[in-house]
Amino acid sequence: MMTTSLFPKVGALKLGYHPHQVEDFFDKARAAYEQSGTPETALGPLEVRRTAFDLKHGGYQTAAVDSALDRLELAFVGRQRDAFVRQHGKDAWMQELASRAQTLYPRLRRPAGERFAHPSGMGRGYRASDVDELLARVTSFFDRGAPLTADEVRSATFKSGRGSRAYDEPTVDAFLARMVDILLGVDEG
């Protein structure tokens, strides 16, 4: 009996996402999404974005799974937005997004090179100048309405740096996750 895979697989000698973990997650996501009348489920856009899978030889192609995760995240954001707008109206949704954006502003106003904590000692992190370059675009988005999409923030990559020339990766990732939430809300709002 032949089983169908959710996603294309890599060759037996290459690494891909662990199929059982991916399948379990997408089963859970489908169940959470199909819960009618419950916009606040145990699974939402942030949990989708934070999902990680182990690598396994012959696993699912990472690009295909990542693309599906992006679409799933967008679906959950749309569901949350629609429920909020039904209850409070579109103006209230935009005010909610503006309120979320204001929480990000203090960090954007810090001097370049000082916007996030540095790795301890001479530890490695994201190169500060690369992150600051992206944050300049974020600031332009907020201040002047310059174009910026959630996909651009999601796909941003940073070179590695050390010590005071680097930023702590988890802190930057958390900030960017919040930025993606705002951009997804604006993109579809």
mmCIF file with all atom_site columns, C-alpha atoms in Angstrom:
data_model
loop_
_atom_site.group_PDB
_atom_site.id
_atom_site.type_symbol
_atom_site.label_atom_id
_atom_site.label_alt_id
_atom_site.label_comp_id
_atom_site.label_asym_id
_atom_site.label_entity_id
_atom_site.label_seq_id
_atom_site.pdbx_PDB_ins_code
_atom_site.Cartn_x
_atom_site.Cartn_y
_atom_site.Cartn_z
_atom_site.occupancy
_atom_site.B_iso_or_equiv
_atom_site.pdbx_formal_charge
_atom_site.auth_seq_id
_atom_site.auth_comp_id
_atom_site.auth_asym_id
_atom_site.auth_atom_id
_atom_site.pdbx_PDB_model_num
ATOM 1   C CA . MET A 1 1   ? 0.000   0.000  0.000  1.00 0.00 ? 1   MET A CA 1
ATOM 2   C CA . MET A 1 2   ? 1.422   3.364  -1.007 1.00 0.00 ? 2   MET A CA 1
ATOM 3   C CA . THR A 1 3   ? 1.100   6.269  1.406  1.00 0.00 ? 3   THR A CA 1
ATOM 4   C CA . THR A 1 4   ? 0.918   9.853  0.288  1.00 0.00 ? 4   THR A CA 1
ATOM 5   C CA . SER A 1 5   ? 3.215   12.441 1.767  1.00 0.00 ? 5   SER A CA 1
ATOM 6   C CA . LEU A 1 6   ? 2.066   15.891 2.780  1.00 0.00 ? 6   LEU A CA 1
ATOM 7   C CA . PHE A 1 7   ? 5.162   17.419 1.197  1.00 0.00 ? 7   PHE A CA 1
ATOM 8   C CA . PRO A 1 8   ? 7.902   16.419 -1.245 1.00 0.00 ? 8   PRO A CA 1
ATOM 9   C CA . LYS A 1 9   ? 10.815  14.615 0.359  1.00 0.00 ? 9   LYS A CA 1
ATOM 10  C CA . VAL A 1 10  ? 14.533  15.164 -0.053 1.00 0.00 ? 10  VAL A CA 1
ATOM 11  C CA . GLY A 1 11  ? 16.827  12.339 -1.126 1.00 0.00 ? 11  GLY A CA 1
ATOM 12  C CA . ALA A 1 12  ? 17.775  9.663  1.413  1.00 0.00 ? 12  ALA A CA 1
ATOM 13  C CA . LEU A 1 13  ? 21.203  11.250 1.984  1.00 0.00 ? 13  LEU A CA 1
ATOM 14  C CA . LYS A 1 14  ? 19.913  14.804 2.448  1.00 0.00 ? 14  LYS A CA 1
ATOM 15  C CA . LEU A 1 15  ? 18.395  16.381 5.515  1.00 0.00 ? 15  LEU A CA 1
ATOM 16  C CA . GLY A 1 16  ? 14.793  17.529 5.613  1.00 0.00 ? 16  GLY A CA 1
ATOM 17  C CA . TYR A 1 17  ? 12.190  18.113 8.281  1.00 0.00 ? 17  TYR A CA 1
ATOM 18  C CA . HIS A 1 18  ? 11.177  15.060 10.303 1.00 0.00 ? 18  HIS A CA 1
ATOM 19  C CA . PRO A 1 19  ? 7.991   13.792 8.561  1.00 0.00 ? 19  PRO A CA 1
ATOM 20  C CA . HIS A 1 20  ? 6.190   12.560 11.687 1.00 0.00 ? 20  HIS A CA 1
ATOM 21  C CA . GLN A 1 21  ? 6.739   15.865 13.490 1.00 0.00 ? 21  GLN A CA 1
ATOM 22  C CA . VAL A 1 22  ? 5.515   17.832 10.471 1.00 0.00 ? 22  VAL A CA 1
ATOM 23  C CA . GLU A 1 23  ? 2.449   15.622 10.023 1.00 0.00 ? 23  GLU A CA 1
ATOM 24  C CA . ASP A 1 24  ? 1.584   15.786 13.738 1.00 0.00 ? 24  ASP A CA 1
ATOM 25  C CA . PHE A 1 25  ? 1.878   19.563 13.717 1.00 0.00 ? 25  PHE A CA 1
ATOM 26  C CA . PHE A 1 26  ? -0.286  20.024 10.619 1.00 0.00 ? 26  PHE A CA 1
ATOM 27  C CA . ASP A 1 27  ? -2.914  17.642 12.062 1.00 0.00 ? 27  ASP A CA 1
ATOM 28  C CA . LYS A 1 28  ? -2.988  19.757 15.236 1.00 0.00 ? 28  LYS A CA 1
ATOM 29  C CA . ALA A 1 29  ? -3.139  22.972 13.184 1.00 0.00 ? 29  ALA A CA 1
ATOM 30  C CA . ARG A 1 30  ? -6.014  21.678 11.059 1.00 0.00 ? 30  ARG A CA 1
ATOM 31  C CA . ALA A 1 31  ? -7.989  20.704 14.159 1.00 0.00 ? 31  ALA A CA 1
ATOM 32  C CA . ALA A 1 32  ? -7.331  24.085 15.809 1.00 0.00 ? 32  ALA A CA 1
ATOM 33  C CA . TYR A 1 33  ? -8.316  26.002 12.693 1.00 0.00 ? 33  TYR A CA 1
ATOM 34  C CA . GLU A 1 34  ? -11.519 24.018 12.184 1.00 0.00 ? 34  GLU A CA 1
ATOM 35  C CA . GLN A 1 35  ? -12.788 24.768 15.695 1.00 0.00 ? 35  GLN A CA 1
ATOM 36  C CA . SER A 1 36  ? -15.777 26.884 14.772 1.00 0.00 ? 36  SER A CA 1
ATOM 37  C CA . GLY A 1 37  ? -16.644 29.955 16.799 1.00 0.00 ? 37  GLY A CA 1
ATOM 38  C CA . THR A 1 38  ? -13.381 29.863 18.748 1.00 0.00 ? 38  THR A CA 1
ATOM 39  C CA . PRO A 1 39  ? -10.979 32.481 17.382 1.00 0.00 ? 39  PRO A CA 1
ATOM 40  C CA . GLU A 1 40  ? -8.650  32.052 20.358 1.00 0.00 ? 40  GLU A CA 1
ATOM 41  C CA . THR A 1 41  ? -7.389  28.496 20.072 1.00 0.00 ? 41  THR A CA 1
ATOM 42  C CA . ALA A 1 42  ? -4.388  26.823 21.624 1.00 0.00 ? 42  ALA A CA 1
ATOM 43  C CA . LEU A 1 43  ? -2.650  27.393 18.297 1.00 0.00 ? 43  LEU A CA 1
ATOM 44  C CA . GLY A 1 44  ? -2.315  30.756 16.624 1.00 0.00 ? 44  GLY A CA 1
ATOM 45  C CA . PRO A 1 45  ? -0.029  32.704 14.293 1.00 0.00 ? 45  PRO A CA 1
ATOM 46  C CA . LEU A 1 46  ? 2.767   33.135 16.818 1.00 0.00 ? 46  LEU A CA 1
ATOM 47  C CA . GLU A 1 47  ? 2.838   29.423 17.628 1.00 0.00 ? 47  GLU A CA 1
ATOM 48  C CA . VAL A 1 48  ? 2.938   28.636 13.908 1.00 0.00 ? 48  VAL A CA 1
ATOM 49  C CA . ARG A 1 49  ? 5.876   31.033 13.429 1.00 0.00 ? 49  ARG A CA 1
ATOM 50  C CA . ARG A 1 50  ? 7.766   29.535 16.370 1.00 0.00 ? 50  ARG A CA 1
ATOM 51  C CA . THR A 1 51  ? 7.320   25.958 15.204 1.00 0.00 ? 51  THR A CA 1
ATOM 52  C CA . ALA A 1 52  ? 10.524  24.061 14.559 1.00 0.00 ? 52  ALA A CA 1
ATOM 53  C CA . PHE A 1 53  ? 11.135  20.524 13.406 1.00 0.00 ? 53  PHE A CA 1
ATOM 54  C CA . ASP A 1 54  ? 14.090  18.210 13.810 1.00 0.00 ? 54  ASP A CA 1
ATOM 55  C CA . LEU A 1 55  ? 16.080  17.332 10.704 1.00 0.00 ? 55  LEU A CA 1
ATOM 56  C CA . LYS A 1 56  ? 16.143  13.789 9.394  1.00 0.00 ? 56  LYS A CA 1
ATOM 57  C CA . HIS A 1 57  ? 17.690  12.129 6.355  1.00 0.00 ? 57  HIS A CA 1
ATOM 58  C CA . GLY A 1 58  ? 15.040  11.703 3.679  1.00 0.00 ? 58  GLY A CA 1
ATOM 59  C CA . GLY A 1 59  ? 12.671  14.126 5.421  1.00 0.00 ? 59  GLY A CA 1
ATOM 60  C CA . TYR A 1 60  ? 10.349  16.704 3.963  1.00 0.00 ? 60  TYR A CA 1
ATOM 61  C CA . GLN A 1 61  ? 11.789  19.521 1.852  1.00 0.00 ? 61  GLN A CA 1
ATOM 62  C CA . THR A 1 62  ? 12.265  22.439 4.207  1.00 0.00 ? 62  THR A CA 1
ATOM 63  C CA . ALA A 1 63  ? 11.269  25.107 1.661  1.00 0.00 ? 63  ALA A CA 1
ATOM 64  C CA . ALA A 1 64  ? 7.942   23.391 0.938  1.00 0.00 ? 64  ALA A CA 1
ATOM 65  C CA . VAL A 1 65  ? 7.110   23.037 4.643  1.00 0.00 ? 65  VAL A CA 1
ATOM 66  C CA . ASP A 1 66  ? 8.225   26.597 5.426  1.00 0.00 ? 66  ASP A CA 1
ATOM 67  C CA . SER A 1 67  ? 6.027   27.938 2.639  1.00 0.00 ? 67  SER A CA 1
ATOM 68  C CA . ALA A 1 68  ? 3.041   26.015 4.007  1.00 0.00 ? 68  ALA A CA 1
ATOM 69  C CA . LEU A 1 69  ? 3.783   27.379 7.496  1.00 0.00 ? 69  LEU A CA 1
ATOM 70  C CA . ASP A 1 70  ? 3.752   30.937 6.113  1.00 0.00 ? 70  ASP A CA 1
ATOM 71  C CA . ARG A 1 71  ? 0.351   30.323 4.496  1.00 0.00 ? 71  ARG A CA 1
ATOM 72  C CA . LEU A 1 72  ? -0.965  28.737 7.689  1.00 0.00 ? 72  LEU A CA 1
ATOM 73  C CA . GLU A 1 73  ? 0.229   31.688 9.751  1.00 0.00 ? 73  GLU A CA 1
ATOM 74  C CA . LEU A 1 74  ? -1.526  34.070 7.369  1.00 0.00 ? 74  LEU A CA 1
ATOM 75  C CA . ALA A 1 75  ? -4.737  32.040 7.659  1.00 0.00 ? 75  ALA A CA 1
ATOM 76  C CA . PHE A 1 76  ? -4.637  32.236 11.464 1.00 0.00 ? 76  PHE A CA 1
ATOM 77  C CA . VAL A 1 77  ? -3.939  35.990 11.340 1.00 0.00 ? 77  VAL A CA 1
ATOM 78  C CA . GLY A 1 78  ? -6.870  36.448 8.948  1.00 0.00 ? 78  GLY A CA 1
ATOM 79  C CA . ARG A 1 79  ? -9.126  34.479 11.244 1.00 0.00 ? 79  ARG A CA 1
ATOM 80  C CA . GLN A 1 80  ? -8.117  36.550 14.281 1.00 0.00 ? 80  GLN A CA 1
ATOM 81  C CA . ARG A 1 81  ? -8.517  39.802 12.345 1.00 0.00 ? 81  ARG A CA 1
ATOM 82  C CA . ASP A 1 82  ? -11.943 38.848 10.991 1.00 0.00 ? 82  ASP A CA 1
ATOM 83  C CA . ALA A 1 83  ? -13.212 37.870 14.449 1.00 0.00 ? 83  ALA A CA 1
ATOM 84  C CA . PHE A 1 84  ? -11.877 41.113 15.938 1.00 0.00 ? 84  PHE A CA 1
ATOM 85  C CA . VAL A 1 85  ? -13.370 43.251 13.152 1.00 0.00 ? 85  VAL A CA 1
ATOM 86  C CA . ARG A 1 86  ? -16.763 41.507 13.481 1.00 0.00 ? 86  ARG A CA 1
ATOM 87  C CA . GLN A 1 87  ? -16.838 42.300 17.177 1.00 0.00 ? 87  GLN A CA 1
ATOM 88  C CA . HIS A 1 88  ? -15.169 45.745 17.293 1.00 0.00 ? 88  HIS A CA 1
ATOM 89  C CA . GLY A 1 89  ? -14.983 47.132 13.749 1.00 0.00 ? 89  GLY A CA 1
ATOM 90  C CA . LYS A 1 90  ? -12.164 47.816 11.302 1.00 0.00 ? 90  LYS A CA 1
ATOM 91  C CA . ASP A 1 91  ? -11.143 51.126 12.899 1.00 0.00 ? 91  ASP A CA 1
ATOM 92  C CA . ALA A 1 92  ? -10.641 49.334 16.219 1.00 0.00 ? 92  ALA A CA 1
ATOM 93  C CA . TRP A 1 93  ? -8.478  46.737 14.429 1.00 0.00 ? 93  TRP A CA 1
ATOM 94  C CA . MET A 1 94  ? -6.262  49.438 12.980 1.00 0.00 ? 94  MET A CA 1
ATOM 95  C CA . GLN A 1 95  ? -6.028  51.070 16.418 1.00 0.00 ? 95  GLN A CA 1
ATOM 96  C CA . GLU A 1 96  ? -5.017  47.696 17.873 1.00 0.00 ? 96  GLU A CA 1
ATOM 97  C CA . LEU A 1 97  ? -2.246  47.402 15.283 1.00 0.00 ? 97  LEU A CA 1
ATOM 98  C CA . ALA A 1 98  ? -1.112  50.956 16.012 1.00 0.00 ? 98  ALA A CA 1
ATOM 99  C CA . SER A 1 99  ? -0.981  50.131 19.710 1.00 0.00 ? 99  SER A CA 1
ATOM 100 C CA . ARG A 1 100 ? 1.158   47.059 19.020 1.00 0.00 ? 100 ARG A CA 1
ATOM 101 C CA . ALA A 1 101 ? 3.439   49.133 16.796 1.00 0.00 ? 101 ALA A CA 1
ATOM 102 C CA . GLN A 1 102 ? 3.953   51.711 19.541 1.00 0.00 ? 102 GLN A CA 1
ATOM 103 C CA . THR A 1 103 ? 5.437   49.017 21.778 1.00 0.00 ? 103 THR A CA 1
ATOM 104 C CA . LEU A 1 104 ? 8.189   48.520 19.195 1.00 0.00 ? 104 LEU A CA 1
ATOM 105 C CA . TYR A 1 105 ? 9.091   52.176 18.847 1.00 0.00 ? 105 TYR A CA 1
ATOM 106 C CA . PRO A 1 106 ? 11.370  52.638 21.878 1.00 0.00 ? 106 PRO A CA 1
ATOM 107 C CA . ARG A 1 107 ? 13.834  50.098 20.493 1.00 0.00 ? 107 ARG A CA 1
ATOM 108 C CA . LEU A 1 108 ? 13.778  51.744 17.062 1.00 0.00 ? 108 LEU A CA 1
ATOM 109 C CA . ARG A 1 109 ? 14.706  55.072 18.640 1.00 0.00 ? 109 ARG A CA 1
ATOM 110 C CA . ARG A 1 110 ? 17.853  53.699 20.282 1.00 0.00 ? 110 ARG A CA 1
ATOM 111 C CA . PRO A 1 111 ? 21.164  54.472 18.564 1.00 0.00 ? 111 PRO A CA 1
ATOM 112 C CA . ALA A 1 112 ? 22.409  52.014 15.956 1.00 0.00 ? 112 ALA A CA 1
ATOM 113 C CA . GLY A 1 113 ? 24.552  49.366 17.574 1.00 0.00 ? 113 GLY A CA 1
ATOM 114 C CA . GLU A 1 114 ? 22.649  49.698 20.868 1.00 0.00 ? 114 GLU A CA 1
ATOM 115 C CA . ARG A 1 115 ? 19.156  48.534 19.965 1.00 0.00 ? 115 ARG A CA 1
ATOM 116 C CA . PHE A 1 116 ? 19.440  45.036 21.464 1.00 0.00 ? 116 PHE A CA 1
ATOM 117 C CA . ALA A 1 117 ? 21.524  43.262 24.078 1.00 0.00 ? 117 ALA A CA 1
ATOM 118 C CA . HIS A 1 118 ? 24.874  41.955 22.896 1.00 0.00 ? 118 HIS A CA 1
ATOM 119 C CA . PRO A 1 119 ? 25.850  38.312 23.301 1.00 0.00 ? 119 PRO A CA 1
ATOM 120 C CA . SER A 1 120 ? 27.693  37.679 26.549 1.00 0.00 ? 120 SER A CA 1
ATOM 121 C CA . GLY A 1 121 ? 31.483  37.828 26.408 1.00 0.00 ? 121 GLY A CA 1
ATOM 122 C CA . MET A 1 122 ? 32.683  37.348 22.876 1.00 0.00 ? 122 MET A CA 1
ATOM 123 C CA . GLY A 1 123 ? 29.683  35.197 22.005 1.00 0.00 ? 123 GLY A CA 1
ATOM 124 C CA . ARG A 1 124 ? 28.195  35.143 18.540 1.00 0.00 ? 124 ARG A CA 1
ATOM 125 C CA . GLY A 1 125 ? 24.968  36.743 17.416 1.00 0.00 ? 125 GLY A CA 1
ATOM 126 C CA . TYR A 1 126 ? 23.461  38.597 14.489 1.00 0.00 ? 126 TYR A CA 1
ATOM 127 C CA . ARG A 1 127 ? 25.745  41.273 13.091 1.00 0.00 ? 127 ARG A CA 1
ATOM 128 C CA . ALA A 1 128 ? 24.384  44.511 14.562 1.00 0.00 ? 128 ALA A CA 1
ATOM 129 C CA . SER A 1 129 ? 24.850  46.570 11.390 1.00 0.00 ? 129 SER A CA 1
ATOM 130 C CA . ASP A 1 130 ? 22.767  44.074 9.379  1.00 0.00 ? 130 ASP A CA 1
ATOM 131 C CA . VAL A 1 131 ? 19.946  44.175 11.924 1.00 0.00 ? 131 VAL A CA 1
ATOM 132 C CA . ASP A 1 132 ? 20.136  47.967 12.131 1.00 0.00 ? 132 ASP A CA 1
ATOM 133 C CA . GLU A 1 133 ? 19.774  48.137 8.339  1.00 0.00 ? 133 GLU A CA 1
ATOM 134 C CA . LEU A 1 134 ? 16.486  46.227 8.541  1.00 0.00 ? 134 LEU A CA 1
ATOM 135 C CA . LEU A 1 135 ? 15.332  48.358 11.483 1.00 0.00 ? 135 LEU A CA 1
ATOM 136 C CA . ALA A 1 136 ? 15.927  51.478 9.378  1.00 0.00 ? 136 ALA A CA 1
ATOM 137 C CA . ARG A 1 137 ? 13.411  50.054 6.898  1.00 0.00 ? 137 ARG A CA 1
ATOM 138 C CA . VAL A 1 138 ? 10.989  49.307 9.747  1.00 0.00 ? 138 VAL A CA 1
ATOM 139 C CA . THR A 1 139 ? 11.329  52.902 10.963 1.00 0.00 ? 139 THR A CA 1
ATOM 140 C CA . SER A 1 140 ? 10.672  54.192 7.425  1.00 0.00 ? 140 SER A CA 1
ATOM 141 C CA . PHE A 1 141 ? 7.571   51.994 7.255  1.00 0.00 ? 141 PHE A CA 1
ATOM 142 C CA . PHE A 1 142 ? 6.218   53.479 10.488 1.00 0.00 ? 142 PHE A CA 1
ATOM 143 C CA . ASP A 1 143 ? 7.289   57.075 9.897  1.00 0.00 ? 143 ASP A CA 1
ATOM 144 C CA . ARG A 1 144 ? 6.708   57.513 6.162  1.00 0.00 ? 144 ARG A CA 1
ATOM 145 C CA . GLY A 1 145 ? 4.676   54.524 5.032  1.00 0.00 ? 145 GLY A CA 1
ATOM 146 C CA . ALA A 1 146 ? 7.624   53.123 3.059  1.00 0.00 ? 146 ALA A CA 1
ATOM 147 C CA . PRO A 1 147 ? 6.862   49.697 1.603  1.00 0.00 ? 147 PRO A CA 1
ATOM 148 C CA . LEU A 1 148 ? 7.690   46.707 3.808  1.00 0.00 ? 148 LEU A CA 1
ATOM 149 C CA . THR A 1 149 ? 6.063   43.277 3.835  1.00 0.00 ? 149 THR A CA 1
ATOM 150 C CA . ALA A 1 150 ? 5.919   40.493 6.377  1.00 0.00 ? 150 ALA A CA 1
ATOM 151 C CA . ASP A 1 151 ? 7.740   38.245 3.899  1.00 0.00 ? 151 ASP A CA 1
ATOM 152 C CA . GLU A 1 152 ? 10.641  40.712 3.698  1.00 0.00 ? 152 GLU A CA 1
ATOM 153 C CA . VAL A 1 153 ? 11.010  40.685 7.483  1.00 0.00 ? 153 VAL A CA 1
ATOM 154 C CA . ARG A 1 154 ? 10.550  36.910 7.700  1.00 0.00 ? 154 ARG A CA 1
ATOM 155 C CA . SER A 1 155 ? 13.172  36.234 5.057  1.00 0.00 ? 155 SER A CA 1
ATOM 156 C CA . ALA A 1 156 ? 15.747  38.701 6.381  1.00 0.00 ? 156 ALA A CA 1
ATOM 157 C CA . THR A 1 157 ? 19.105  37.099 7.031  1.00 0.00 ? 157 THR A CA 1
ATOM 158 C CA . PHE A 1 158 ? 21.958  38.487 9.046  1.00 0.00 ? 158 PHE A CA 1
ATOM 159 C CA . LYS A 1 159 ? 25.634  37.673 9.019  1.00 0.00 ? 159 LYS A CA 1
ATOM 160 C CA . SER A 1 160 ? 27.218  36.512 12.228 1.00 0.00 ? 160 SER A CA 1
ATOM 161 C CA . GLY A 1 161 ? 29.052  38.887 14.536 1.00 0.00 ? 161 GLY A CA 1
ATOM 162 C CA . ARG A 1 162 ? 30.787  38.775 17.909 1.00 0.00 ? 162 ARG A CA 1
ATOM 163 C CA . GLY A 1 163 ? 30.589  40.686 21.139 1.00 0.00 ? 163 GLY A CA 1
ATOM 164 C CA . SER A 1 164 ? 29.583  44.342 20.915 1.00 0.00 ? 164 SER A CA 1
ATOM 165 C CA . ARG A 1 165 ? 29.269  44.126 17.116 1.00 0.00 ? 165 ARG A CA 1
ATOM 166 C CA . ALA A 1 166 ? 26.467  41.596 17.433 1.00 0.00 ? 166 ALA A CA 1
ATOM 167 C CA . TYR A 1 167 ? 22.967  41.419 18.848 1.00 0.00 ? 167 TYR A CA 1
ATOM 168 C CA . ASP A 1 168 ? 21.508  38.593 20.888 1.00 0.00 ? 168 ASP A CA 1
ATOM 169 C CA . GLU A 1 169 ? 19.650  36.395 18.373 1.00 0.00 ? 169 GLU A CA 1
ATOM 170 C CA . PRO A 1 170 ? 16.592  35.386 20.462 1.00 0.00 ? 170 PRO A CA 1
ATOM 171 C CA . THR A 1 171 ? 15.894  39.019 21.376 1.00 0.00 ? 171 THR A CA 1
ATOM 172 C CA . VAL A 1 172 ? 16.070  40.130 17.732 1.00 0.00 ? 172 VAL A CA 1
ATOM 173 C CA . ASP A 1 173 ? 13.924  37.171 16.654 1.00 0.00 ? 173 ASP A CA 1
ATOM 174 C CA . ALA A 1 174 ? 11.231  38.047 19.237 1.00 0.00 ? 174 ALA A CA 1
ATOM 175 C CA . PHE A 1 175 ? 11.164  41.678 18.073 1.00 0.00 ? 175 PHE A CA 1
ATOM 176 C CA . LEU A 1 176 ? 10.913  40.669 14.414 1.00 0.00 ? 176 LEU A CA 1
ATOM 177 C CA . ALA A 1 177 ? 8.125   38.194 15.213 1.00 0.00 ? 177 ALA A CA 1
ATOM 178 C CA . ARG A 1 178 ? 6.101   41.042 16.688 1.00 0.00 ? 178 ARG A CA 1
ATOM 179 C CA . MET A 1 179 ? 6.845   43.137 13.601 1.00 0.00 ? 179 MET A CA 1
ATOM 180 C CA . VAL A 1 180 ? 5.614   40.340 11.340 1.00 0.00 ? 180 VAL A CA 1
ATOM 181 C CA . ASP A 1 181 ? 2.352   40.204 13.336 1.00 0.00 ? 181 ASP A CA 1
ATOM 182 C CA . ILE A 1 182 ? 1.796   43.895 12.686 1.00 0.00 ? 182 ILE A CA 1
ATOM 183 C CA . LEU A 1 183 ? 2.663   43.655 8.993  1.00 0.00 ? 183 LEU A CA 1
ATOM 184 C CA . LEU A 1 184 ? 0.376   40.671 8.479  1.00 0.00 ? 184 LEU A CA 1
ATOM 185 C CA . GLY A 1 185 ? -2.440  42.591 10.112 1.00 0.00 ? 185 GLY A CA 1
ATOM 186 C CA . VAL A 1 186 ? -1.823  45.622 7.908  1.00 0.00 ? 186 VAL A CA 1
ATOM 187 C CA . ASP A 1 187 ? -1.321  43.578 4.723  1.00 0.00 ? 187 ASP A CA 1
ATOM 188 C CA . GLU A 1 188 ? -4.685  41.937 5.094  1.00 0.00 ? 188 GLU A CA 1
ATOM 189 C CA . GLY A 1 189 ? -6.485  44.661 7.039  1.00 0.00 ? 189 GLY A CA 1
#
